[in-house]
PDB file of C-alpha atoms in Angstrom:
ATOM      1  CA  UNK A   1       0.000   0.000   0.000  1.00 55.00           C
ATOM      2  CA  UNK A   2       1.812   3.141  -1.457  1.00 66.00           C
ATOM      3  CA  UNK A   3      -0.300   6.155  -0.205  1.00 90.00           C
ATOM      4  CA  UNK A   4      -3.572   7.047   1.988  1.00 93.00           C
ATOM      5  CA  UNK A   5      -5.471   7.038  -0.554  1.00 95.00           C
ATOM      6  CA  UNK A   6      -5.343   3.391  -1.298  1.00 96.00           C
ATOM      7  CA  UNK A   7      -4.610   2.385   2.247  1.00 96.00           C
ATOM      8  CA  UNK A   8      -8.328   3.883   3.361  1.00 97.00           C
ATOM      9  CA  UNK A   9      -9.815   2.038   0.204  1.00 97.00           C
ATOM     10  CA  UNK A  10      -8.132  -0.936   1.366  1.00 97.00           C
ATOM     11  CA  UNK A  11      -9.544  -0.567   5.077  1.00 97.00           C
ATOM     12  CA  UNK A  12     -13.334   0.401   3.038  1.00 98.00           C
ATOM     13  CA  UNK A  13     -13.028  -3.118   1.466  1.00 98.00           C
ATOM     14  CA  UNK A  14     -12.189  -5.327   4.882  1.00 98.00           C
ATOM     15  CA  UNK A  15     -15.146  -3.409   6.401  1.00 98.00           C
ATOM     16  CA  UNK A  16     -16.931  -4.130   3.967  1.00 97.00           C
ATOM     17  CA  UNK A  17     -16.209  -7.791   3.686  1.00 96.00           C
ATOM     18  CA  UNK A  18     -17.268  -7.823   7.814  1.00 96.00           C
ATOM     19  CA  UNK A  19     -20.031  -6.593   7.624  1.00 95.00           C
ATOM     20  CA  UNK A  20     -20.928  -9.272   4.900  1.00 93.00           C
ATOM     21  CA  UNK A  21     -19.565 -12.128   6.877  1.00 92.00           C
ATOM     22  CA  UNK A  22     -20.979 -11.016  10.198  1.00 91.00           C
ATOM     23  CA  UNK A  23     -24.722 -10.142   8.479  1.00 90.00           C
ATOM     24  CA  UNK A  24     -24.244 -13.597   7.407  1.00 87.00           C
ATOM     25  CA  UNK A  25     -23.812 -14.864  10.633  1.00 84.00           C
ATOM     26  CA  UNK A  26     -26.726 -13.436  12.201  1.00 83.00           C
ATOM     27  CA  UNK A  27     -29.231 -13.842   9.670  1.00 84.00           C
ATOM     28  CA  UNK A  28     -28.221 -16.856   8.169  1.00 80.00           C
ATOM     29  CA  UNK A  29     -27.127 -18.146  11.140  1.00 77.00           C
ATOM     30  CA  UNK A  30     -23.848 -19.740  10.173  1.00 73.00           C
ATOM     31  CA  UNK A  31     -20.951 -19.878  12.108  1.00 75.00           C
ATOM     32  CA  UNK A  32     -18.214 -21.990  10.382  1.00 85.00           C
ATOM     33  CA  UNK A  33     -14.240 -21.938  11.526  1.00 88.00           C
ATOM     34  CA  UNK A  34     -13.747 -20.730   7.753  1.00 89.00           C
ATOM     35  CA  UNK A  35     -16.046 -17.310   8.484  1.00 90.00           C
ATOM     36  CA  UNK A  36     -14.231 -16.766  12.240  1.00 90.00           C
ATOM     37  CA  UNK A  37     -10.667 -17.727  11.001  1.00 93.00           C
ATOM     38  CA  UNK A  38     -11.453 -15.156   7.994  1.00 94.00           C
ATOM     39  CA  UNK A  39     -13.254 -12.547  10.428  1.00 94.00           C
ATOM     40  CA  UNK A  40     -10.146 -12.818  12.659  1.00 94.00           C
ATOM     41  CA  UNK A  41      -7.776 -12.227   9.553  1.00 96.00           C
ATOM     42  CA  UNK A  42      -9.612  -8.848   8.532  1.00 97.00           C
ATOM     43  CA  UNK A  43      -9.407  -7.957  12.117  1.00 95.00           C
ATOM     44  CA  UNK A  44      -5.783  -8.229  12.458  1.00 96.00           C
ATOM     45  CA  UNK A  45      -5.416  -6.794   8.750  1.00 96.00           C
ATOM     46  CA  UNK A  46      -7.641  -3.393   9.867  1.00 97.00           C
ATOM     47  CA  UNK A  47      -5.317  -2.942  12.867  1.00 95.00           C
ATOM     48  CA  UNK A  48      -1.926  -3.521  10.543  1.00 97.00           C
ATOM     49  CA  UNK A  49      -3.949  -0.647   8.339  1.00 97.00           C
ATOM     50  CA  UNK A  50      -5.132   2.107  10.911  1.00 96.00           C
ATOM     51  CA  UNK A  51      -1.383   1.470  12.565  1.00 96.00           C
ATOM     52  CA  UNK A  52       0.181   2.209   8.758  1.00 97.00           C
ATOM     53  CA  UNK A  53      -2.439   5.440   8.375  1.00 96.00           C
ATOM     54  CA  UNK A  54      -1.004   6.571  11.976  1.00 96.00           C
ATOM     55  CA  UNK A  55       2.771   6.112  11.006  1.00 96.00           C
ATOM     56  CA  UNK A  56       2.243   8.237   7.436  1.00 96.00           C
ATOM     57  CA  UNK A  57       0.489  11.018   9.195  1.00 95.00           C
ATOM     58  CA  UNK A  58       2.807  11.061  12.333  1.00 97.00           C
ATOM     59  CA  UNK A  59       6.125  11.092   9.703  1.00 97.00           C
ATOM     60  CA  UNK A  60       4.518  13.555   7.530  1.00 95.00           C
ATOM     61  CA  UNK A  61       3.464  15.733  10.784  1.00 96.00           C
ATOM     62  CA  UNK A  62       7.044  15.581  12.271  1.00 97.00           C
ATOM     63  CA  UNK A  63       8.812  16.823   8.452  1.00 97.00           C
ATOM     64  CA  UNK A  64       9.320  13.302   7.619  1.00 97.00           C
ATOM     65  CA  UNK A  65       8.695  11.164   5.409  1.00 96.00           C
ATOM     66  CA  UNK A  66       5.398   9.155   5.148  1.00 96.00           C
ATOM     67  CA  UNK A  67       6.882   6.429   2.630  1.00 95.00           C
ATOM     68  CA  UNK A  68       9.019   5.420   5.575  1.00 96.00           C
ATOM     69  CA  UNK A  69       6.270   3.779   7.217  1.00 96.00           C
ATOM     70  CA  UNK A  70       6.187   0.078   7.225  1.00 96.00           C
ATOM     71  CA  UNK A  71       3.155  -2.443   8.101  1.00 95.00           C
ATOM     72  CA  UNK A  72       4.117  -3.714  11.620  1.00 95.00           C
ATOM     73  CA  UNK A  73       3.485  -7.892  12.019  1.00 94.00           C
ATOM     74  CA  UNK A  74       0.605  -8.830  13.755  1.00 93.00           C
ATOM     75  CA  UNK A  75       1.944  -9.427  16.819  1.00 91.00           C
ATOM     76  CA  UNK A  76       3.049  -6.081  17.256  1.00 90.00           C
ATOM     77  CA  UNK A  77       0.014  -4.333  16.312  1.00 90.00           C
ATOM     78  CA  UNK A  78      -2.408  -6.452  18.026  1.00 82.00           C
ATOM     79  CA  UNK A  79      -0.361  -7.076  21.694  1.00 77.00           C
ATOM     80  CA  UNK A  80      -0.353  -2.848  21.624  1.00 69.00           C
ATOM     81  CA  UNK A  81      -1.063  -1.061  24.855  1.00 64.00           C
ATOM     82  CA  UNK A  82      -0.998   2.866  24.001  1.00 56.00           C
TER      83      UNK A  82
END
């Protein structure tokens, strides 16, 4: 993901794709390990994103820049305690 712009369409498409799966769930009443395994990926994936979006706009707010940023594993992203 090389800029904002496609980082926040990114994020627009795994919200989007929850909201299917979970709808899904609840109305259809499904509840495979395929849909939680995938729900659990798009989690983990929107927190790697929002933590990417922070690390652009802190670099570019500091005079630095925003390219630098890197997508953090998983483990780092989702064991942070701000």
């Amino acid at each position: 993901m090389s800029n904002e712009k496609s980082i926040i369409e990114h994020i627009d498409a795994l919200v989007g794709e929850e909201r299917e799966l979970r709808d899904r769930r609840v109305h259809e009443r499904t509840d495979s390990d395929d849909e939680r395994q995938r729900l659990k990926a798009i989690e983990v994936e929107l927190d790697q994103c929002w933590d990417l979006l922070r690390q652009r706009r802190a670099l570019r707010e500091f005079g630095q820049d925003p390219n630098a940023a890197e997508v953090r594993p998983a483990r780092v992203v989702e064991d942070y305690r701000g």
